Amino acid sequence: MPEFASPYFIVNPAAANGRGARNWKEYRKRLLVAFPGMGECMTEYPGHASQLASELVKQGVRKIIAVGGDGTHQEVINGFYEALGAARLHEVLYALLPLGSGNDWIRTHGIPRKLAAWIDYYKNGSPQRQNLGLIHYQNSKGQAEQRIFTNVAGMAYDAYVVEQSANSKLKNRWLYPLLTVAYLRQYRPPKLELRFDDAAPVRSRFHTINIGICRYNGGGMRLVPQADPNGKTFALTYAPALSIPTILANGWRFYTDTIGRVPGVVCTSAKLIEVTAIGAKTDLVVEADGEWLGYGPLRFELLEGVLRFLGI
């Protein structure tokens, strides 16, 4: 793949339940006018966006745009990390052209969705920086792995719902909220130990633990309203085992900045976070940016200001 002075687009045709391919055909005509000489490539399978991003970066491409949703976005940035590591990741100027279902990352930064407005944003925006998170976890074979996340990582019920939603053919922004209600009765909160910075360990049955860099996840939920993409810490929100009536009565708070007012919910911040299962390893599962990853023990590290992206 040659280097392009114009941006290079990594397109996920499967985004938004297949609408990515249809939308790209129309978008491409207008983008070729706006960005003469642009490069493009299409993903063919899960994880391919990471490989393509890594290959492009190794070949010297430094303006890369992901076309898809939060999953494509995360894959592409993991490709940057694989090729450059944290210290040099800022060499790439990144942007996301949103074609996904949830599009949570763009909400924090106010990036437009409509193509005409997006082209104007890209041509007139300015480079900005954002933190990233590095998760250490285990895959289904018990092997140690790590993954970059850009938005929000979730454990306990959040990861359980993400795993269930991955098996659904329906892909839209309302799927996750609907499933968060549908699986409440069958869910059993795991007993976990949460450690962060110098605080005393918290041992409890947890309904949820969320670690945030940006403020939105799950199609517009605000489980980490205290998140600051350029801060010195992660946002950390956790809740013990909550009763179903409490969850249903306060469900509206998940979409406002008031989740911390739900009885038992704690909203705080931390730079280094570790979570372990008290019991079976499979009791602790994790998702990041809406993608199910694997199992604990888990360690979260903050990488300050390493992502350089085009902002408003």
mmCIF file of C-alpha atoms in Angstrom:
data_model
loop_
_atom_site.group_PDB
_atom_site.id
_atom_site.type_symbol
_atom_site.label_atom_id
_atom_site.label_comp_id
_atom_site.label_asym_id
_atom_site.label_seq_id
_atom_site.Cartn_x
_atom_site.Cartn_y
_atom_site.Cartn_z
ATOM 1 C CA MET A 1 0.000 0.000 0.000
ATOM 2 C CA PRO A 2 1.603 3.316 -1.041
ATOM 3 C CA GLU A 3 1.830 6.388 1.151
ATOM 4 C CA PHE A 4 -0.782 9.069 0.467
ATOM 5 C CA ALA A 5 -0.538 12.782 1.271
ATOM 6 C CA SER A 6 -4.333 12.695 1.406
ATOM 7 C CA PRO A 7 -5.965 10.582 4.125
ATOM 8 C CA TYR A 8 -6.250 6.828 3.910
ATOM 9 C CA PHE A 9 -9.667 5.325 4.727
ATOM 10 C CA ILE A 10 -10.049 1.928 6.427
ATOM 11 C CA VAL A 11 -13.655 0.925 5.721
ATOM 12 C CA ASN A 12 -15.686 -1.688 7.583
ATOM 13 C CA PRO A 13 -18.477 -2.754 5.188
ATOM 14 C CA ALA A 14 -20.119 -4.815 7.954
ATOM 15 C CA ALA A 15 -20.623 -1.784 10.216
ATOM 16 C CA ALA A 16 -24.184 -1.043 11.356
ATOM 17 C CA ASN A 17 -25.438 -4.500 10.407
ATOM 18 C CA GLY A 18 -24.156 -4.232 6.828
ATOM 19 C CA ARG A 19 -25.232 -0.669 6.128
ATOM 20 C CA GLY A 20 -21.572 0.321 6.045
ATOM 21 C CA ALA A 21 -21.122 -1.177 2.575
ATOM 22 C CA ARG A 22 -24.195 0.577 1.166
ATOM 23 C CA ASN A 23 -23.330 3.918 2.727
ATOM 24 C CA TRP A 24 -19.714 3.753 1.610
ATOM 25 C CA LYS A 25 -20.724 3.491 -2.057
ATOM 26 C CA GLU A 26 -22.492 6.834 -1.772
ATOM 27 C CA TYR A 27 -19.948 8.427 0.544
ATOM 28 C CA ARG A 28 -17.025 7.423 -1.656
ATOM 29 C CA LYS A 29 -18.234 9.529 -4.599
ATOM 30 C CA ARG A 30 -18.316 12.673 -2.486
ATOM 31 C CA LEU A 31 -15.100 11.908 -0.627
ATOM 32 C CA LEU A 32 -13.141 11.483 -3.872
ATOM 33 C CA VAL A 33 -14.123 15.040 -4.755
ATOM 34 C CA ALA A 34 -13.214 16.359 -1.304
ATOM 35 C CA PHE A 35 -9.957 14.376 -0.995
ATOM 36 C CA PRO A 36 -8.365 13.777 -4.418
ATOM 37 C CA GLY A 37 -5.804 10.993 -4.228
ATOM 38 C CA MET A 38 -7.240 9.487 -1.070
ATOM 39 C CA GLY A 39 -6.424 5.868 -0.263
ATOM 40 C CA GLU A 40 -8.903 3.200 0.770
ATOM 41 C CA CYS A 41 -9.088 -0.417 1.834
ATOM 42 C CA MET A 42 -11.920 -2.654 3.039
ATOM 43 C CA THR A 43 -11.944 -4.978 6.021
ATOM 44 C CA GLU A 44 -12.898 -8.592 5.353
ATOM 45 C CA TYR A 45 -13.214 -10.177 8.803
ATOM 46 C CA PRO A 46 -13.144 -9.291 12.529
ATOM 47 C CA GLY A 47 -9.731 -7.971 13.543
ATOM 48 C CA HIS A 48 -8.764 -7.086 9.977
ATOM 49 C CA ALA A 49 -8.939 -3.335 10.661
ATOM 50 C CA SER A 50 -6.109 -3.702 13.194
ATOM 51 C CA GLN A 51 -3.951 -5.534 10.673
ATOM 52 C CA LEU A 52 -4.607 -2.986 7.939
ATOM 53 C CA ALA A 53 -3.892 -0.056 10.259
ATOM 54 C CA SER A 54 -0.639 -1.640 11.428
ATOM 55 C CA GLU A 55 0.495 -2.315 7.845
ATOM 56 C CA LEU A 56 -0.311 1.217 6.716
ATOM 57 C CA VAL A 57 1.544 2.803 9.620
ATOM 58 C CA LYS A 58 4.601 0.605 9.058
ATOM 59 C CA GLN A 59 4.620 1.775 5.433
ATOM 60 C CA GLY A 60 4.664 5.416 6.482
ATOM 61 C CA VAL A 61 1.022 6.455 6.191
ATOM 62 C CA ARG A 62 0.268 9.059 8.863
ATOM 63 C CA LYS A 63 -3.263 10.293 8.058
ATOM 64 C CA ILE A 64 -5.740 7.485 8.667
ATOM 65 C CA ILE A 65 -9.531 7.555 8.911
ATOM 66 C CA ALA A 66 -11.604 4.647 10.219
ATOM 67 C CA VAL A 67 -15.022 4.250 8.598
ATOM 68 C CA GLY A 68 -17.372 2.320 10.861
ATOM 69 C CA GLY A 69 -18.480 2.264 14.471
ATOM 70 C CA ASP A 70 -16.847 2.033 17.873
ATOM 71 C CA GLY A 71 -15.584 -1.491 17.202
ATOM 72 C CA THR A 72 -13.803 -0.477 13.992
ATOM 73 C CA HIS A 73 -12.464 2.602 15.763
ATOM 74 C CA GLN A 74 -10.972 0.493 18.540
ATOM 75 C CA GLU A 75 -9.454 -2.019 16.120
ATOM 76 C CA VAL A 76 -7.727 0.678 14.082
ATOM 77 C CA ILE A 77 -6.178 2.328 17.133
ATOM 78 C CA ASN A 78 -4.973 -1.061 18.362
ATOM 79 C CA GLY A 79 -3.279 -1.408 14.980
ATOM 80 C CA PHE A 80 -1.482 1.897 15.572
ATOM 81 C CA TYR A 81 -0.376 0.669 18.991
ATOM 82 C CA GLU A 82 0.908 -2.615 17.571
ATOM 83 C CA ALA A 83 2.999 -0.798 14.968
ATOM 84 C CA LEU A 84 4.256 2.179 16.975
ATOM 85 C CA GLY A 85 3.755 1.502 20.673
ATOM 86 C CA ALA A 86 2.528 4.162 23.074
ATOM 87 C CA ALA A 87 5.555 6.456 22.729
ATOM 88 C CA ARG A 88 5.139 7.010 18.967
ATOM 89 C CA LEU A 89 1.397 6.552 18.511
ATOM 90 C CA HIS A 90 0.952 10.334 18.306
ATOM 91 C CA GLU A 91 2.728 10.316 14.929
ATOM 92 C CA VAL A 92 -0.564 9.304 13.294
ATOM 93 C CA LEU A 93 -3.287 11.911 12.793
ATOM 94 C CA TYR A 94 -6.494 9.938 13.225
ATOM 95 C CA ALA A 95 -10.159 10.572 12.496
ATOM 96 C CA LEU A 96 -13.367 8.523 12.581
ATOM 97 C CA LEU A 97 -16.086 8.753 9.934
ATOM 98 C CA PRO A 98 -18.999 7.293 11.919
ATOM 99 C CA LEU A 99 -21.054 4.567 10.250
ATOM 100 C CA GLY A 100 -21.750 2.398 13.289
ATOM 101 C CA SER A 101 -24.752 1.638 15.477
ATOM 102 C CA GLY A 102 -23.791 3.276 18.763
ATOM 103 C CA ASN A 103 -21.140 5.831 17.751
ATOM 104 C CA ASP A 104 -20.332 6.567 21.390
ATOM 105 C CA TRP A 105 -16.782 7.888 20.997
ATOM 106 C CA ILE A 106 -17.835 10.780 18.754
ATOM 107 C CA ARG A 107 -20.415 11.963 21.310
ATOM 108 C CA THR A 108 -17.754 13.095 23.763
ATOM 109 C CA HIS A 109 -15.862 15.046 21.104
ATOM 110 C CA GLY A 110 -18.855 16.451 19.195
ATOM 111 C CA ILE A 111 -17.799 14.947 15.867
ATOM 112 C CA PRO A 112 -20.609 15.228 13.273
ATOM 113 C CA ARG A 113 -22.326 12.222 11.687
ATOM 114 C CA LYS A 114 -23.707 13.758 8.487
ATOM 115 C CA LEU A 115 -21.206 13.521 5.647
ATOM 116 C CA ALA A 116 -21.305 17.165 4.516
ATOM 117 C CA ALA A 117 -20.733 18.391 8.063
ATOM 118 C CA TRP A 118 -18.057 15.736 8.594
ATOM 119 C CA ILE A 119 -16.089 16.835 5.509
ATOM 120 C CA ASP A 120 -16.194 20.422 6.747
ATOM 121 C CA TYR A 121 -15.041 19.262 10.191
ATOM 122 C CA TYR A 122 -12.131 17.302 8.719
ATOM 123 C CA LYS A 123 -10.926 20.184 6.590
ATOM 124 C CA ASN A 124 -11.219 22.780 9.355
ATOM 125 C CA GLY A 125 -10.584 20.798 12.533
ATOM 126 C CA SER A 126 -7.426 20.924 14.605
ATOM 127 C CA PRO A 127 -5.280 18.128 16.088
ATOM 128 C CA GLN A 128 -6.110 17.236 19.678
ATOM 129 C CA ARG A 129 -4.884 14.660 22.187
ATOM 130 C CA GLN A 130 -6.694 12.018 24.206
ATOM 131 C CA ASN A 131 -5.709 9.405 26.758
ATOM 132 C CA LEU A 132 -5.946 5.697 26.025
ATOM 133 C CA GLY A 133 -6.320 2.740 28.355
ATOM 134 C CA LEU A 134 -4.333 -0.495 28.276
ATOM 135 C CA ILE A 135 -6.091 -3.610 29.600
ATOM 136 C CA HIS A 136 -4.191 -6.714 30.672
ATOM 137 C CA TYR A 137 -6.487 -9.762 30.664
ATOM 138 C CA GLN A 138 -6.661 -13.462 29.766
ATOM 139 C CA ASN A 139 -8.275 -15.014 26.714
ATOM 140 C CA SER A 140 -10.462 -18.131 26.747
ATOM 141 C CA LYS A 141 -7.330 -20.336 26.676
ATOM 142 C CA GLY A 142 -5.884 -18.673 29.766
ATOM 143 C CA GLN A 143 -3.203 -16.846 27.784
ATOM 144 C CA ALA A 144 -2.186 -13.327 28.788
ATOM 145 C CA GLU A 145 -3.234 -10.613 26.345
ATOM 146 C CA GLN A 146 -3.507 -6.840 26.270
ATOM 147 C CA ARG A 147 -5.811 -4.438 24.481
ATOM 148 C CA ILE A 148 -6.072 -0.700 23.987
ATOM 149 C CA PHE A 149 -9.433 0.920 24.674
ATOM 150 C CA THR A 150 -10.465 4.465 23.872
ATOM 151 C CA ASN A 151 -13.836 4.951 25.505
ATOM 152 C CA VAL A 152 -15.260 2.762 28.306
ATOM 153 C CA ALA A 153 -14.443 -0.713 29.613
ATOM 154 C CA GLY A 154 -17.017 -2.681 31.577
ATOM 155 C CA MET A 155 -17.042 -5.706 33.856
ATOM 156 C CA ALA A 156 -19.702 -7.873 35.474
ATOM 157 C CA TYR A 157 -23.149 -7.137 34.012
ATOM 158 C CA ASP A 158 -21.867 -4.847 31.260
ATOM 159 C CA ALA A 159 -19.544 -7.515 29.871
ATOM 160 C CA TYR A 160 -22.277 -10.135 30.227
ATOM 161 C CA VAL A 161 -24.706 -8.049 28.150
ATOM 162 C CA VAL A 162 -22.062 -7.312 25.497
ATOM 163 C CA GLU A 163 -21.379 -11.033 25.169
ATOM 164 C CA GLN A 164 -25.099 -11.729 24.704
ATOM 165 C CA SER A 165 -25.554 -8.892 22.198
ATOM 166 C CA ALA A 166 -22.703 -10.254 20.069
ATOM 167 C CA ASN A 167 -24.950 -13.212 19.229
ATOM 168 C CA SER A 168 -27.813 -11.009 18.032
ATOM 169 C CA LYS A 169 -28.377 -10.242 14.355
ATOM 170 C CA LEU A 170 -30.040 -6.976 15.327
ATOM 171 C CA LYS A 171 -27.529 -4.124 15.431
ATOM 172 C CA ASN A 172 -28.755 -0.695 16.441
ATOM 173 C CA ARG A 173 -28.235 1.771 19.266
ATOM 174 C CA TRP A 174 -31.206 0.390 21.233
ATOM 175 C CA LEU A 175 -30.001 -3.218 21.381
ATOM 176 C CA TYR A 176 -27.723 -2.750 24.389
ATOM 177 C CA PRO A 177 -30.278 -0.817 26.500
ATOM 178 C CA LEU A 178 -32.950 -3.411 25.718
ATOM 179 C CA LEU A 179 -30.693 -6.289 26.710
ATOM 180 C CA THR A 180 -29.674 -4.577 29.948
ATOM 181 C CA VAL A 181 -33.296 -5.009 31.034
ATOM 182 C CA ALA A 182 -33.917 -8.399 29.417
ATOM 183 C CA TYR A 183 -31.156 -10.262 31.282
ATOM 184 C CA LEU A 184 -31.607 -8.802 34.763
ATOM 185 C CA ARG A 185 -33.502 -11.756 36.229
ATOM 186 C CA GLN A 186 -31.055 -14.417 35.087
ATOM 187 C CA TYR A 187 -27.891 -12.523 36.018
ATOM 188 C CA ARG A 188 -25.963 -13.431 39.181
ATOM 189 C CA PRO A 189 -23.490 -10.739 40.321
ATOM 190 C CA PRO A 190 -19.975 -12.166 40.779
ATOM 191 C CA LYS A 191 -17.890 -11.706 43.907
ATOM 192 C CA LEU A 192 -14.860 -9.603 42.979
ATOM 193 C CA GLU A 193 -12.034 -7.628 44.526
ATOM 194 C CA LEU A 194 -11.473 -4.115 43.193
ATOM 195 C CA ARG A 195 -8.195 -2.306 43.887
ATOM 196 C CA PHE A 196 -7.375 1.209 42.726
ATOM 197 C CA ASP A 197 -4.438 3.454 43.546
ATOM 198 C CA ASP A 198 -3.919 3.661 47.320
ATOM 199 C CA ALA A 199 -7.546 3.051 48.314
ATOM 200 C CA ALA A 200 -8.512 0.095 50.478
ATOM 201 C CA PRO A 201 -9.592 -2.946 48.418
ATOM 202 C CA VAL A 202 -13.323 -3.271 47.804
ATOM 203 C CA ARG A 203 -14.608 -6.846 48.076
ATOM 204 C CA SER A 204 -18.228 -7.328 47.084
ATOM 205 C CA ARG A 205 -20.699 -8.856 44.698
ATOM 206 C CA PHE A 206 -20.671 -6.287 41.918
ATOM 207 C CA HIS A 207 -23.476 -5.496 39.550
ATOM 208 C CA THR A 208 -21.142 -3.441 37.401
ATOM 209 C CA ILE A 209 -17.704 -1.853 37.231
ATOM 210 C CA ASN A 210 -17.022 0.747 34.535
ATOM 211 C CA ILE A 211 -13.715 2.406 33.700
ATOM 212 C CA GLY A 212 -13.960 5.412 31.425
ATOM 213 C CA ILE A 213 -11.805 7.695 29.329
ATOM 214 C CA CYS A 214 -14.729 9.247 27.460
ATOM 215 C CA ARG A 215 -18.242 9.769 28.802
ATOM 216 C CA TYR A 216 -20.608 7.618 26.717
ATOM 217 C CA ASN A 217 -21.124 3.915 26.053
ATOM 218 C CA GLY A 218 -23.896 1.474 25.204
ATOM 219 C CA GLY A 219 -25.541 3.776 22.657
ATOM 220 C CA GLY A 220 -25.581 6.965 24.718
ATOM 221 C CA MET A 221 -25.456 5.772 28.326
ATOM 222 C CA ARG A 222 -23.498 7.921 30.792
ATOM 223 C CA LEU A 223 -22.134 5.423 33.272
ATOM 224 C CA VAL A 224 -18.923 7.435 33.746
ATOM 225 C CA PRO A 225 -20.113 11.067 33.579
ATOM 226 C CA GLN A 226 -16.985 12.195 35.459
ATOM 227 C CA ALA A 227 -14.682 11.020 32.637
ATOM 228 C CA ASP A 228 -12.130 13.460 31.201
ATOM 229 C CA PRO A 229 -10.359 12.323 27.989
ATOM 230 C CA ASN A 230 -7.360 14.495 28.876
ATOM 231 C CA GLY A 231 -7.343 13.992 32.633
ATOM 232 C CA LYS A 232 -4.731 12.412 34.862
ATOM 233 C CA THR A 233 -6.983 9.497 35.861
ATOM 234 C CA PHE A 234 -9.615 7.079 34.628
ATOM 235 C CA ALA A 235 -13.216 7.642 35.630
ATOM 236 C CA LEU A 236 -14.294 4.719 37.827
ATOM 237 C CA THR A 237 -17.937 3.874 38.537
ATOM 238 C CA TYR A 238 -18.884 0.756 40.453
ATOM 239 C CA ALA A 239 -22.001 -0.644 42.051
ATOM 240 C CA PRO A 240 -22.658 -3.565 44.380
ATOM 241 C CA ALA A 241 -25.373 -6.092 43.662
ATOM 242 C CA LEU A 242 -28.446 -3.916 43.081
ATOM 243 C CA SER A 243 -32.046 -5.060 43.338
ATOM 244 C CA ILE A 244 -34.089 -5.184 40.148
ATOM 245 C CA PRO A 245 -36.592 -2.583 41.474
ATOM 246 C CA THR A 246 -33.693 -0.208 42.217
ATOM 247 C CA ILE A 247 -32.290 -0.636 38.714
ATOM 248 C CA LEU A 248 -35.647 -0.158 37.003
ATOM 249 C CA ALA A 249 -36.573 2.858 39.131
ATOM 250 C CA ASN A 250 -33.273 4.560 38.338
ATOM 251 C CA GLY A 251 -32.765 3.435 34.750
ATOM 252 C CA TRP A 252 -33.268 6.970 33.458
ATOM 253 C CA ARG A 253 -30.207 8.067 35.430
ATOM 254 C CA PHE A 254 -28.010 5.908 33.191
ATOM 255 C CA TYR A 255 -28.641 8.462 30.420
ATOM 256 C CA THR A 256 -27.978 11.557 32.505
ATOM 257 C CA ASP A 257 -25.090 12.666 34.675
ATOM 258 C CA THR A 258 -26.818 11.446 37.847
ATOM 259 C CA ILE A 259 -25.898 7.761 38.073
ATOM 260 C CA GLY A 260 -23.941 8.600 41.230
ATOM 261 C CA ARG A 261 -27.249 9.303 42.993
ATOM 262 C CA VAL A 262 -28.378 5.686 42.686
ATOM 263 C CA PRO A 263 -28.089 4.103 46.171
ATOM 264 C CA GLY A 264 -24.848 2.127 46.417
ATOM 265 C CA VAL A 265 -23.236 3.483 43.242
ATOM 266 C CA VAL A 266 -19.785 5.053 43.631
ATOM 267 C CA CYS A 267 -18.332 7.484 41.077
ATOM 268 C CA THR A 268 -14.652 8.217 41.599
ATOM 269 C CA SER A 269 -11.362 8.258 39.681
ATOM 270 C CA ALA A 270 -8.096 6.318 39.637
ATOM 271 C CA LYS A 271 -4.929 5.941 37.588
ATOM 272 C CA LEU A 272 -4.141 2.251 38.153
ATOM 273 C CA ILE A 273 -6.981 -0.243 38.603
ATOM 274 C CA GLU A 274 -6.918 -3.996 39.237
ATOM 275 C CA VAL A 275 -9.843 -6.408 39.450
ATOM 276 C CA THR A 276 -9.715 -10.081 40.438
ATOM 277 C CA ALA A 277 -12.324 -12.777 40.913
ATOM 278 C CA ILE A 278 -12.947 -14.276 44.330
ATOM 279 C CA GLY A 279 -13.742 -17.749 43.088
ATOM 280 C CA ALA A 280 -13.744 -19.069 39.522
ATOM 281 C CA LYS A 281 -11.746 -17.118 36.931
ATOM 282 C CA THR A 282 -14.752 -17.110 34.608
ATOM 283 C CA ASP A 283 -16.706 -15.052 37.161
ATOM 284 C CA LEU A 284 -14.771 -11.989 35.976
ATOM 285 C CA VAL A 285 -15.376 -11.020 32.346
ATOM 286 C CA VAL A 286 -14.487 -7.782 30.570
ATOM 287 C CA GLU A 287 -15.571 -5.806 27.523
ATOM 288 C CA ALA A 288 -14.062 -2.651 26.070
ATOM 289 C CA ASP A 289 -15.711 -0.172 23.712
ATOM 290 C CA GLY A 290 -18.553 -2.644 23.204
ATOM 291 C CA GLU A 291 -16.283 -5.580 22.272
ATOM 292 C CA TRP A 292 -16.129 -8.656 24.516
ATOM 293 C CA LEU A 293 -12.505 -9.499 25.382
ATOM 294 C CA GLY A 294 -12.074 -12.250 27.971
ATOM 295 C CA TYR A 295 -11.397 -12.920 31.638
ATOM 296 C CA GLY A 296 -9.518 -11.669 34.664
ATOM 297 C CA PRO A 297 -7.377 -11.037 36.507
ATOM 298 C CA LEU A 298 -7.467 -7.535 35.038
ATOM 299 C CA ARG A 299 -5.138 -4.563 35.204
ATOM 300 C CA PHE A 300 -5.860 -1.156 33.663
ATOM 301 C CA GLU A 301 -3.111 1.352 32.880
ATOM 302 C CA LEU A 302 -3.639 4.950 31.752
ATOM 303 C CA LEU A 303 -1.625 6.110 28.721
ATOM 304 C CA GLU A 304 -1.768 9.887 28.868
ATOM 305 C CA GLY A 305 -2.249 11.933 25.703
ATOM 306 C CA VAL A 306 -0.976 9.304 23.269
ATOM 307 C CA LEU A 307 -3.834 9.464 20.727
ATOM 308 C CA ARG A 308 -3.647 12.399 18.299
ATOM 309 C CA PHE A 309 -6.946 12.874 16.520
ATOM 310 C CA LEU A 310 -8.695 15.551 14.540
ATOM 311 C CA GLY A 311 -11.032 17.464 16.829
ATOM 312 C CA ILE A 312 -13.535 20.258 16.454
#
